[in-house]
Coordinates of N, CA and C in Angstrom, one line a residue:
Chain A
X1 N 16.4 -3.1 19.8 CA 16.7 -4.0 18.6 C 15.4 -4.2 17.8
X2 N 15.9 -3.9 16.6 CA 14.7 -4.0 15.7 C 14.3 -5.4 16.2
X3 N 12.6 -6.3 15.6 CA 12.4 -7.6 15.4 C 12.9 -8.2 14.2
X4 N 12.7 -7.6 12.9 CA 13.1 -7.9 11.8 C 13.5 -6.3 11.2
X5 N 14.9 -7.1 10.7 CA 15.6 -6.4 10.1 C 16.0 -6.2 8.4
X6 N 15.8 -5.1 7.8 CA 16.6 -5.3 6.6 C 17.1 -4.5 5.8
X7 N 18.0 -4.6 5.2 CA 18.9 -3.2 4.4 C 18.3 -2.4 3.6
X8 N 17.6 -1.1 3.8 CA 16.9 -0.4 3.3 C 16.8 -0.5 1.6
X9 N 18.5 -0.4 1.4 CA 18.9 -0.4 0.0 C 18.6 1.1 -0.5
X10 N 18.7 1.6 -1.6 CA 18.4 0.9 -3.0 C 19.3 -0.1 -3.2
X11 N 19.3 -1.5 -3.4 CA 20.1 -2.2 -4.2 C 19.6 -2.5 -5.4
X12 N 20.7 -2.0 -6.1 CA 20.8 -1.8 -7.8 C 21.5 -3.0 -8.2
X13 N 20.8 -3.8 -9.3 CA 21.3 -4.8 -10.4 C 21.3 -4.8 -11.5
X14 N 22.1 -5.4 -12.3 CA 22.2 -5.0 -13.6 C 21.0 -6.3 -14.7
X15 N 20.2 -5.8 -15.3 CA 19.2 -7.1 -15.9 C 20.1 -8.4 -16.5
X16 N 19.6 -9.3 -15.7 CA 20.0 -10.5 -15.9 C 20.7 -11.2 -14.5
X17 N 21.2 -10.1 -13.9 CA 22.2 -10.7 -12.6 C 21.3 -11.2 -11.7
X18 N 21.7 -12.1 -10.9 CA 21.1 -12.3 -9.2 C 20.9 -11.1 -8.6
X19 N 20.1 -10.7 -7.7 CA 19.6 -10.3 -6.8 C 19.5 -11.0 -5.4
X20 N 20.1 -10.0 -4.0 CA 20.7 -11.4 -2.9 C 19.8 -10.8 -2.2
X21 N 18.6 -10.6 -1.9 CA 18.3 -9.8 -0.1 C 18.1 -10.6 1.1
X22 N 18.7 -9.9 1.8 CA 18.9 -10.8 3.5 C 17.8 -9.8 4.3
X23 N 17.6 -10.7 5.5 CA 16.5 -10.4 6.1 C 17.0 -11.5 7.6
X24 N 17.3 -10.6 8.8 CA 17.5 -11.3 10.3 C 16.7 -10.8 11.4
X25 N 16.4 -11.8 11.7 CA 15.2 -11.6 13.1 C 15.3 -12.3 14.2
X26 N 14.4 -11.2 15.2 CA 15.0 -11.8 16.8 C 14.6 -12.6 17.6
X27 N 13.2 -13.4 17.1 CA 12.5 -14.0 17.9 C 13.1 -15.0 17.4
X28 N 13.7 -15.9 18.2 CA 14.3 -17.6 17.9 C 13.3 -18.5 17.6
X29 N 11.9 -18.5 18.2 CA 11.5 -19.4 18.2 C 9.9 -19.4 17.1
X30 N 10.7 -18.3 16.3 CA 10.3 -18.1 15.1 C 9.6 -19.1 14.3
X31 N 8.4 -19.6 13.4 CA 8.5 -21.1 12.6 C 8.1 -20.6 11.0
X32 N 7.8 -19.6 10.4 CA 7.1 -19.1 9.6 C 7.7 -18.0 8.9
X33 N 8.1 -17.9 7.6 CA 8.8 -16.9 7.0 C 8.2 -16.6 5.9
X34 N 7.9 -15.3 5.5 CA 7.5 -14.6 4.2 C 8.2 -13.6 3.9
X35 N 8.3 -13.6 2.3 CA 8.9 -12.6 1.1 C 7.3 -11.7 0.7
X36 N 7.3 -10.5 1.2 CA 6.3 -10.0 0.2 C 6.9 -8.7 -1.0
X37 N 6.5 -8.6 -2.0 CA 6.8 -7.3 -2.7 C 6.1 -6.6 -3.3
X38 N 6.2 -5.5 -3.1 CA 5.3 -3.9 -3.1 C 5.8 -2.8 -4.1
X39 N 5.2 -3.2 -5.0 CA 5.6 -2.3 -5.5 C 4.7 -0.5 -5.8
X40 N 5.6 0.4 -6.4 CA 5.7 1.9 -5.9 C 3.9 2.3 -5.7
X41 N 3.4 2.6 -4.5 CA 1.8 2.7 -4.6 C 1.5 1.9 -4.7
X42 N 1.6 0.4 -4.9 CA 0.5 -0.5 -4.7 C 0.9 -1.2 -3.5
X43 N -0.4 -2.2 -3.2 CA 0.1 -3.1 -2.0 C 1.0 -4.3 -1.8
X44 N 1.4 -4.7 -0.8 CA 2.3 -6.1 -0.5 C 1.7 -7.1 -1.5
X45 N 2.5 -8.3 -1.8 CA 2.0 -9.4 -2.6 C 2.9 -10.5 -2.0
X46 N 2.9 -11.3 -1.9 CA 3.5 -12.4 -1.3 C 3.5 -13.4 -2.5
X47 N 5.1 -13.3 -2.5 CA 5.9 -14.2 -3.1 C 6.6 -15.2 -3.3
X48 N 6.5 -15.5 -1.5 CA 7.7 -16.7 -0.8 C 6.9 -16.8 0.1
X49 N 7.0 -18.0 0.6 CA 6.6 -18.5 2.1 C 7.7 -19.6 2.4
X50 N 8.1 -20.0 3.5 CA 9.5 -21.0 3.8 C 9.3 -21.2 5.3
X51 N 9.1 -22.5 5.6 CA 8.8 -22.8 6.9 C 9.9 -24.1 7.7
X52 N 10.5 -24.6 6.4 CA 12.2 -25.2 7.2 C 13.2 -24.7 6.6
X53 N 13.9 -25.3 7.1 CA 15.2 -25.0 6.6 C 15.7 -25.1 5.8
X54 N 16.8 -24.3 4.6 CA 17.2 -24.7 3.4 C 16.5 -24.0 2.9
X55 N 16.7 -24.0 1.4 CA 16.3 -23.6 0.2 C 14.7 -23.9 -0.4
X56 N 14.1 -23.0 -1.4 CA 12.7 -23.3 -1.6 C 12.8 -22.7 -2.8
X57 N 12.5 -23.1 -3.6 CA 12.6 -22.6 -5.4 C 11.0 -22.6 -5.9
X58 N 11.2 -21.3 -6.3 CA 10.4 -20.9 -7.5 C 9.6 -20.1 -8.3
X59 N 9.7 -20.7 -9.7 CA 10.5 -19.8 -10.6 C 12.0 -18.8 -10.6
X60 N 11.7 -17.7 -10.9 CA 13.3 -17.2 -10.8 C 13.4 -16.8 -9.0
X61 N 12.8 -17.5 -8.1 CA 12.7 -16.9 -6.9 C 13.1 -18.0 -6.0
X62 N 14.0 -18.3 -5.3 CA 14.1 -18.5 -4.1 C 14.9 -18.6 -2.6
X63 N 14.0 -18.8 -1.9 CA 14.4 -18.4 -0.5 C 14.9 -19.4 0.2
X64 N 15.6 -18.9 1.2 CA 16.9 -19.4 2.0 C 16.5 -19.1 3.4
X65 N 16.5 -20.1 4.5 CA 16.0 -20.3 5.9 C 17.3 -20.8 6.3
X66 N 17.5 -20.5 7.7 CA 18.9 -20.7 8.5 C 18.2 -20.0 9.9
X67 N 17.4 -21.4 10.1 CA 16.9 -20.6 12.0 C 18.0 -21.2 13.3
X68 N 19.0 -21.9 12.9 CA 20.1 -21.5 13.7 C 21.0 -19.8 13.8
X69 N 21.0 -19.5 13.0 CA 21.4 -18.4 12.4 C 20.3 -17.2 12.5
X70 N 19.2 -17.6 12.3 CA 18.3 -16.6 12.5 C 18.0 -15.4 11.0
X71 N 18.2 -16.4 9.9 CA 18.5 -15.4 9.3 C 17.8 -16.0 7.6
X72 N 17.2 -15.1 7.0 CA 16.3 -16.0 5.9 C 16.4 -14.7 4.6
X73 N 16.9 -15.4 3.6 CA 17.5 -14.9 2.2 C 16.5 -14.9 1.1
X74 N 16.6 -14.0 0.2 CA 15.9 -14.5 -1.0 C 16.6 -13.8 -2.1
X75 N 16.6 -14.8 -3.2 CA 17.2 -14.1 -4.5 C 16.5 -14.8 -5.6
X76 N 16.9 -13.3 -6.5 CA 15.9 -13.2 -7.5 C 17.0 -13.8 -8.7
X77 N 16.6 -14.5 -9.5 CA 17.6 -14.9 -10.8 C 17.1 -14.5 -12.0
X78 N 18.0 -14.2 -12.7 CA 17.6 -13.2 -14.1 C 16.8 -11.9 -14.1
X79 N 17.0 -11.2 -12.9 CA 16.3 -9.6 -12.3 C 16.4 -9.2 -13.9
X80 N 15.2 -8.8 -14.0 CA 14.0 -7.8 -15.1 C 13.9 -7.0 -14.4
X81 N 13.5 -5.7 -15.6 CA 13.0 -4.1 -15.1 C 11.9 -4.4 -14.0
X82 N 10.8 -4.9 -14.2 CA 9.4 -5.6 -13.6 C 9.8 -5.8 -12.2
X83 N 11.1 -6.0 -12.1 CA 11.3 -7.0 -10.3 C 11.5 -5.2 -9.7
X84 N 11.6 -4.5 -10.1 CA 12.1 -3.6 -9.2 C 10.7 -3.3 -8.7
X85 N 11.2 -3.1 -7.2 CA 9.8 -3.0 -6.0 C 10.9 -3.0 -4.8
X86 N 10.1 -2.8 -3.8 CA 10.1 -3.1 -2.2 C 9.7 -4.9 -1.5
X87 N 10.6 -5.5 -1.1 CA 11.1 -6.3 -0.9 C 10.6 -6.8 0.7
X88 N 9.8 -7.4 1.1 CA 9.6 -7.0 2.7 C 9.6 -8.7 3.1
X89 N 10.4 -8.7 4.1 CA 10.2 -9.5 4.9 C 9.3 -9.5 6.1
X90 N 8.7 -10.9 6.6 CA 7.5 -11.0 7.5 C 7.8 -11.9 8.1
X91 N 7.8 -12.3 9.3 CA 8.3 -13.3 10.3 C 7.5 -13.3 11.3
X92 N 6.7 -14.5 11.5 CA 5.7 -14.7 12.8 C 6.3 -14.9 13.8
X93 N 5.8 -14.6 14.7 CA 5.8 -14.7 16.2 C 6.0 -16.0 16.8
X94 N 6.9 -16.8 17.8 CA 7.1 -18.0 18.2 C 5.8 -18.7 18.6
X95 N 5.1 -17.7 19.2 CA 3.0 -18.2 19.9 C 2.0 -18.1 18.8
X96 N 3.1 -17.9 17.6 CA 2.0 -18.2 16.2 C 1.0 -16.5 15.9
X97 N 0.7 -15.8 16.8 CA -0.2 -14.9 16.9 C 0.1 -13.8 16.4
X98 N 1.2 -13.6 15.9 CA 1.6 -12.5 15.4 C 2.7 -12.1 14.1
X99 N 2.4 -11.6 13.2 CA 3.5 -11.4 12.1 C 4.0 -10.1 12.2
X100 N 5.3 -10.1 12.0 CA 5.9 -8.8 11.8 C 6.6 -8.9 10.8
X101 N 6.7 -7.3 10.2 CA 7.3 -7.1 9.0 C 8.9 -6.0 9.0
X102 N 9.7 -6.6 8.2 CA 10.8 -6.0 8.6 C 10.6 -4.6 7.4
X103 N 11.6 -3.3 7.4 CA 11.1 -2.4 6.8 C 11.4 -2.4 5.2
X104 N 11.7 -3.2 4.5 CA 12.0 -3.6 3.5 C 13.1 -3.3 2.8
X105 N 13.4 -4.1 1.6 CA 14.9 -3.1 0.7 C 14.1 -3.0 -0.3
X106 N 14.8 -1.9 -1.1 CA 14.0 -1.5 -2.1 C 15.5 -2.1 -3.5
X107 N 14.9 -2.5 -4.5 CA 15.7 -3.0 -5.4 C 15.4 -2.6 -6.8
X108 N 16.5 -2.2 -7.4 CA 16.3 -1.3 -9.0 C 17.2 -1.9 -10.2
X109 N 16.3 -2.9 -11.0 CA 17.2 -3.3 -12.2 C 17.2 -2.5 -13.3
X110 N 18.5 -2.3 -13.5 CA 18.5 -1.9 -14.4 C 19.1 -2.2 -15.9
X111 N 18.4 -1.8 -16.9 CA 18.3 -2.3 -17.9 C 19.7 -2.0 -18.8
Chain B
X1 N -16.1 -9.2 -8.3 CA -15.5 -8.6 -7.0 C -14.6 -9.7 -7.1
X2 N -13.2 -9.5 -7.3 CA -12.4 -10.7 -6.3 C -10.9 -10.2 -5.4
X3 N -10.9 -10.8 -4.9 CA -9.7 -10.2 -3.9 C -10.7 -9.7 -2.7
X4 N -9.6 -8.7 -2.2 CA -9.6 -7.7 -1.3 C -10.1 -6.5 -1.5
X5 N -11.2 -6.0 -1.0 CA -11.3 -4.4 -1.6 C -11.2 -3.1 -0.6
X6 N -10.9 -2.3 -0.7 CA -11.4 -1.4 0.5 C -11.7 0.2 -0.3
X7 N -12.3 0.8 0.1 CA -12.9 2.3 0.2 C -12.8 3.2 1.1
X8 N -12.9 4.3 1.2 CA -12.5 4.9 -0.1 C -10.9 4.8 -0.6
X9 N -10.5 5.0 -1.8 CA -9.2 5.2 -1.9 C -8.4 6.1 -1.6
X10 N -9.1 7.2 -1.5 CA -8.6 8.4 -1.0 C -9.2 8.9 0.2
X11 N -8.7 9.6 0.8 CA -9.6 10.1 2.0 C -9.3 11.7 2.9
X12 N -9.1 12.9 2.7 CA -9.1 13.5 2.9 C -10.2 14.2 4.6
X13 N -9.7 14.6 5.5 CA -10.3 15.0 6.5 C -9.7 15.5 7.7
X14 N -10.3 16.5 8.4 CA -9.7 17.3 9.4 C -10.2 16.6 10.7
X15 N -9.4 17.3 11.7 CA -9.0 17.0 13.1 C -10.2 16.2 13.8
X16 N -11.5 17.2 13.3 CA -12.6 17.4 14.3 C -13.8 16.1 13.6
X17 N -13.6 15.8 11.9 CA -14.0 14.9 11.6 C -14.3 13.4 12.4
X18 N -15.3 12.8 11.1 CA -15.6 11.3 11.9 C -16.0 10.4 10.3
X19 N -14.9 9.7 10.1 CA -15.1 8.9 9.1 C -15.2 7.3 9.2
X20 N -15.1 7.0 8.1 CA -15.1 5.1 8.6 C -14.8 4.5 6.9
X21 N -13.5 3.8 7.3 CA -12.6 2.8 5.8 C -13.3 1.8 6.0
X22 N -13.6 1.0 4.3 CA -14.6 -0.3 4.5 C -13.3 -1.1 3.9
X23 N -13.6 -2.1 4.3 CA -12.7 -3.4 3.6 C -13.8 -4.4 3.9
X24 N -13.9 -5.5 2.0 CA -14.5 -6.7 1.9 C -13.7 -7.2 0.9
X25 N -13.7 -8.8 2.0 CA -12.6 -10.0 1.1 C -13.8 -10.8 0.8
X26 N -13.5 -11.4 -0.9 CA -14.2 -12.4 -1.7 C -13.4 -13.5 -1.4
X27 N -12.4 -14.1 -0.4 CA -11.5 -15.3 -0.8 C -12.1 -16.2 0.5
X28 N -13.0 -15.8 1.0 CA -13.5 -17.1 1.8 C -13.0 -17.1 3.2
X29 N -11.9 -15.8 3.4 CA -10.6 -16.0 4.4 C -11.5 -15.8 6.0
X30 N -10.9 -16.2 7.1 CA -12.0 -16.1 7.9 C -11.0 -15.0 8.9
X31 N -9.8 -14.8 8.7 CA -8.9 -13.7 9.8 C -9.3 -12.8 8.9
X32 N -9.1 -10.9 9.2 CA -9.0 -10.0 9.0 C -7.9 -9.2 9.9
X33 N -7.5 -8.2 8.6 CA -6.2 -7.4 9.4 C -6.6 -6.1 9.1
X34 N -6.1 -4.8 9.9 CA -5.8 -3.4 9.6 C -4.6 -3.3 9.6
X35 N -3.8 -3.3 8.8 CA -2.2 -2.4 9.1 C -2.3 -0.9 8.5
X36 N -1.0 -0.4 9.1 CA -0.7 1.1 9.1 C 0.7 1.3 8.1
X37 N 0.5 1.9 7.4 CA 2.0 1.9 6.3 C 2.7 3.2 6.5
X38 N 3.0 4.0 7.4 CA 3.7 5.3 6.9 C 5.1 5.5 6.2
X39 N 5.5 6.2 5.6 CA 6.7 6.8 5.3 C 8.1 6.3 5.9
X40 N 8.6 5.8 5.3 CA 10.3 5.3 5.5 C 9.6 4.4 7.2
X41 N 8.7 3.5 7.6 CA 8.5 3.1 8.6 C 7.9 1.5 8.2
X42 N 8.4 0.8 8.8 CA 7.7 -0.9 8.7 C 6.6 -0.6 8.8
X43 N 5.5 -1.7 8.1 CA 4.1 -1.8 8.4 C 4.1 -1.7 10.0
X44 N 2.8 -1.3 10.3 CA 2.5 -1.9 11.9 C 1.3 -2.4 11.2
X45 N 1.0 -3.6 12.4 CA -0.1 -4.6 12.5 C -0.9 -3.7 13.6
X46 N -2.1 -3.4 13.1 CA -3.2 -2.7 14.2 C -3.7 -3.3 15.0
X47 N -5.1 -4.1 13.8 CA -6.3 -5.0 14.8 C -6.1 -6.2 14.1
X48 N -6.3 -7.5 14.5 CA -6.9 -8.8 13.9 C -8.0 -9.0 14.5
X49 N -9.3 -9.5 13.5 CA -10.2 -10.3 13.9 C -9.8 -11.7 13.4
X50 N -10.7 -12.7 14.2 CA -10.4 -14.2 13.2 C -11.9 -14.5 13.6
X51 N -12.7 -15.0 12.9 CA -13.7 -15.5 12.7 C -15.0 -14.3 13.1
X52 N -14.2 -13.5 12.7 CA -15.5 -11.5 13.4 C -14.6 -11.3 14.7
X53 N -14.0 -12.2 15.7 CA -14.1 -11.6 16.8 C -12.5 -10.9 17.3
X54 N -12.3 -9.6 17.7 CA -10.7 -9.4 17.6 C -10.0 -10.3 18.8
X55 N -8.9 -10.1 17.8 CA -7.7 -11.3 19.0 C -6.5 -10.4 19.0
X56 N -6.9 -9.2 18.5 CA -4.9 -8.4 18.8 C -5.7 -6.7 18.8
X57 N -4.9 -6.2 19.3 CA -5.4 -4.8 19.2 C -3.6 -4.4 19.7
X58 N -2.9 -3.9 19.2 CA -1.4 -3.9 19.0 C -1.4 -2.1 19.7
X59 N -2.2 -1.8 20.6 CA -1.8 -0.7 21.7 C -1.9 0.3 20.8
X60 N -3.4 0.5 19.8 CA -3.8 1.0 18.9 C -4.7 2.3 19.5
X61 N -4.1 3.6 19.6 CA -5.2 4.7 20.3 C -6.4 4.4 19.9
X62 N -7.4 5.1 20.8 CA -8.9 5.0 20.9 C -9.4 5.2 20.1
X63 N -9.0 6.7 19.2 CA -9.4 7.3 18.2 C -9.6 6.3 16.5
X64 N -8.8 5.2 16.8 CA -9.3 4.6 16.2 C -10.0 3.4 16.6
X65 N -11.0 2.8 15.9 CA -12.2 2.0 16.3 C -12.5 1.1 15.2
X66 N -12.3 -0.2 15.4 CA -12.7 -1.1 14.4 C -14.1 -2.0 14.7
X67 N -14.5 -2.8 13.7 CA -15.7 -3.2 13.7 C -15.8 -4.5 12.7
X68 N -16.1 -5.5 13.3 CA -16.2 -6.5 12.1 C -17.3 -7.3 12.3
X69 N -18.4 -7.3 11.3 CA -19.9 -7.8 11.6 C -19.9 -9.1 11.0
X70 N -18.8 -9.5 10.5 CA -19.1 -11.1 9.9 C -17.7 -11.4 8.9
X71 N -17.0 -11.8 8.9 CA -16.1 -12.5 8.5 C -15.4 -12.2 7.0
X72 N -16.3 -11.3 6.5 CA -16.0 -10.9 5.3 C -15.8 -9.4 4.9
X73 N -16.0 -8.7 6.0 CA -16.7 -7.3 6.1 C -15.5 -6.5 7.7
X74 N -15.0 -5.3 7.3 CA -14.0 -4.9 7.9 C -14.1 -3.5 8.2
X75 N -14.3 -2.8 9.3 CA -14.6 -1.1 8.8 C -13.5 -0.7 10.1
X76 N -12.7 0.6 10.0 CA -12.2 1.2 10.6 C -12.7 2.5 10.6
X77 N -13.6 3.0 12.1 CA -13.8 4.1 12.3 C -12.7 5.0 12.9
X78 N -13.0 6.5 12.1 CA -12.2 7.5 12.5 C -12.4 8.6 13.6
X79 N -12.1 9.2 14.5 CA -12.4 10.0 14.8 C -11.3 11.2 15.7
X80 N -11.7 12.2 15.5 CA -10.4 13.2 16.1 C -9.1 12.9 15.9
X81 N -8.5 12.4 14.6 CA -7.6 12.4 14.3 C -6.4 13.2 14.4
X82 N -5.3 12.9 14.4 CA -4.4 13.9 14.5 C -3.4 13.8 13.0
X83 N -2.8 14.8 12.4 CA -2.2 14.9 11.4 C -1.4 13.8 11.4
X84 N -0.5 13.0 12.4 CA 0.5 12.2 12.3 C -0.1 11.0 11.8
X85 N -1.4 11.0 11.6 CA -2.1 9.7 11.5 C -2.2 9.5 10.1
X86 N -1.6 10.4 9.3 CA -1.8 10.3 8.2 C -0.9 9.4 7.3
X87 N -1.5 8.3 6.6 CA -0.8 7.0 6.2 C -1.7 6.4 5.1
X88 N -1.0 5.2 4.5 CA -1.8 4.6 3.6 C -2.3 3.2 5.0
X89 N -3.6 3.3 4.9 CA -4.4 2.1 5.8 C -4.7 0.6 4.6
X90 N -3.9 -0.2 5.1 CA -4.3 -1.3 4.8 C -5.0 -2.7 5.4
X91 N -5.9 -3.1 4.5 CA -6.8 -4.5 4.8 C -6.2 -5.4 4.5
X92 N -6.3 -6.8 5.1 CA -5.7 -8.0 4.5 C -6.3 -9.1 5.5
X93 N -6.4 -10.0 4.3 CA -7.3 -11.6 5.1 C -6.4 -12.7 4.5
X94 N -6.2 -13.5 5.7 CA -5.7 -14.6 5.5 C -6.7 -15.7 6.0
X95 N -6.4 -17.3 5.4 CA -6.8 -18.3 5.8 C -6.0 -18.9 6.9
X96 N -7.2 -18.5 8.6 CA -6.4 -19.0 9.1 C -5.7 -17.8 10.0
X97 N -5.1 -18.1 11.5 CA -4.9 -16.7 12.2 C -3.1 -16.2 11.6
X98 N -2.9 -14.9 11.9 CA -2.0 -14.3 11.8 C -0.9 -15.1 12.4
X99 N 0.6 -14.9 12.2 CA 1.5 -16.1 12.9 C 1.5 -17.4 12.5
X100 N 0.5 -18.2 12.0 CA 0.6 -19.4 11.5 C 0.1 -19.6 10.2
X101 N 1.2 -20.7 9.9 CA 1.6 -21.1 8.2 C 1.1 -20.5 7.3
X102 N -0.5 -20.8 7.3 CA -1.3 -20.0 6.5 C -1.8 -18.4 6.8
X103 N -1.6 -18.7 7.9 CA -1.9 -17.1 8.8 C -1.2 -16.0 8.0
X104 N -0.3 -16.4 7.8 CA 0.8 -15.1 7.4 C 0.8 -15.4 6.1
X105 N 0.0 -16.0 5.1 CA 0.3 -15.6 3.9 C -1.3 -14.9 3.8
X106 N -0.8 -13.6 3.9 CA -1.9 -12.1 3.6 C -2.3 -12.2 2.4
X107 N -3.2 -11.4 1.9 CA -3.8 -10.9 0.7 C -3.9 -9.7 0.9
X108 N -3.3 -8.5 0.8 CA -3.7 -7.1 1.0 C -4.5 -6.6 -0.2
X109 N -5.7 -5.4 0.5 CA -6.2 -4.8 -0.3 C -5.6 -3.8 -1.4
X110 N -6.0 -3.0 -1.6 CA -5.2 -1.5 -2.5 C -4.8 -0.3 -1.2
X111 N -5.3 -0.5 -0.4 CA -5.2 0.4 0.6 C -6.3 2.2 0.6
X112 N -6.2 2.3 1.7 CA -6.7 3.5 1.3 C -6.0 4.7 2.3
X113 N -5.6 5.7 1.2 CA -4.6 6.7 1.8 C -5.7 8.0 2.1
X114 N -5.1 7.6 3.5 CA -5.4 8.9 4.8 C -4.7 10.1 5.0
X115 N -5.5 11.4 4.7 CA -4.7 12.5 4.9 C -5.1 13.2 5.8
X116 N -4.8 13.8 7.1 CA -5.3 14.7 8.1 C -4.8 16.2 8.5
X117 N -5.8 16.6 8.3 CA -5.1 18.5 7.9 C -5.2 18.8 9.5

């Protein structure tokens, strides 16, 4: 079983629409969650960080934590050409020491 | 200089070779990372240093060899490579160790893409 998991994609949106990407991971005792995005040839950038539960806004970005569930969201609102990239989720380790990254979705607005 | 930097960007080299990737962070950060990026595959996390000294070596072959002389300064030596190794190598410093709060919010470099013939 992967640690972190997430839908490869392409998921395609049309400019203007929401963008939903989900991201589930195995370590429970998880405390630390990151959104980074990569776009084509360049490096990760970190976008989100979310460390309880519930919702975290901002700007057209935000993420969704559910560590009963095990499972942490992000969506993009009013998706531009610009947002299309690689999407990656990152989830630390329950002993704090370690982050892993799930293998990302890749997402394409289109205009 | 700000951010993350690393060198070279490119890197071309055979089997029998012996090279070494530099990464220097300007953000004050006192952890350092090496990750591995290949093709259709999740990052892997290599080495962490935090404060120069390493705290992870993630069951990283010999052939690679890292080195960190002070908190801001990062080199990954190469040697007898094997073609599979061929990837984009990334740097990244956080404030703060890997896994916690601030730990995990990275700064990645540009990377530097490894080719081995």
């Amino acid at each position: 079983q992967k640690e972190v998991e997430q839908n490869s994609g392409p998921l395609s949106v049309p400019e203007g629409a929401i963008a939903s990407l989900n991201c589930t991971y195995s370590d429970r005792g998880s405390q630390s969650f990151f959104w980074y995005r990569q776009y084509s040839g360049k490096s990760p950038e970190l976008i989100m960080s979310i460390y309880s539960n519930g919702d975290k806004e901002d700007g057209r970005f935000t993420a969704q934590l559910n560590k009963a569930s095990q499972y942490v969201s992000l969506l993009i609102r009013d998706s531009q050409p610009s947002d299309s990239a690689t999407y990656l989720c990152a989830v630390s380790s329950a002993a704090g020491n370690k982050l892993t990254f799930g293998g990302g979705t890749r997402v394409l607005v289109k205009p | 200089e700000t951010g993350v930097t690393q060198t070279p960007r490119h890197l071309v080299m055979g089997m029998t070779n012996k090279k070494s990737l530099k990464c220097e962070q300007h953000l004050g950060h006192n952890a350092m990372y090496w990750y591995k990026q290949s093709a259709k595959k999740p990052l892997e996390l290599m080495f962490v240093y935090n404060f120069k000294e390493q705290t992870e070596n993630n069951s990283v072959p010999s052939r690679f060899s890292p080195e960190c002389p002070n908190s801001s300064h990062l080199f990954l030596h190469l040697h007898t490579l094997q073609p599979e190794d061929s990837a984009l190598y990334l740097c990244a410093s956080s404030q703060g160790r890997s896994g916690r709060a601030r730990g995990g919010e990275l700064f990645f470099g540009e990377g530097s893409r490894l080719t081995v013939l």
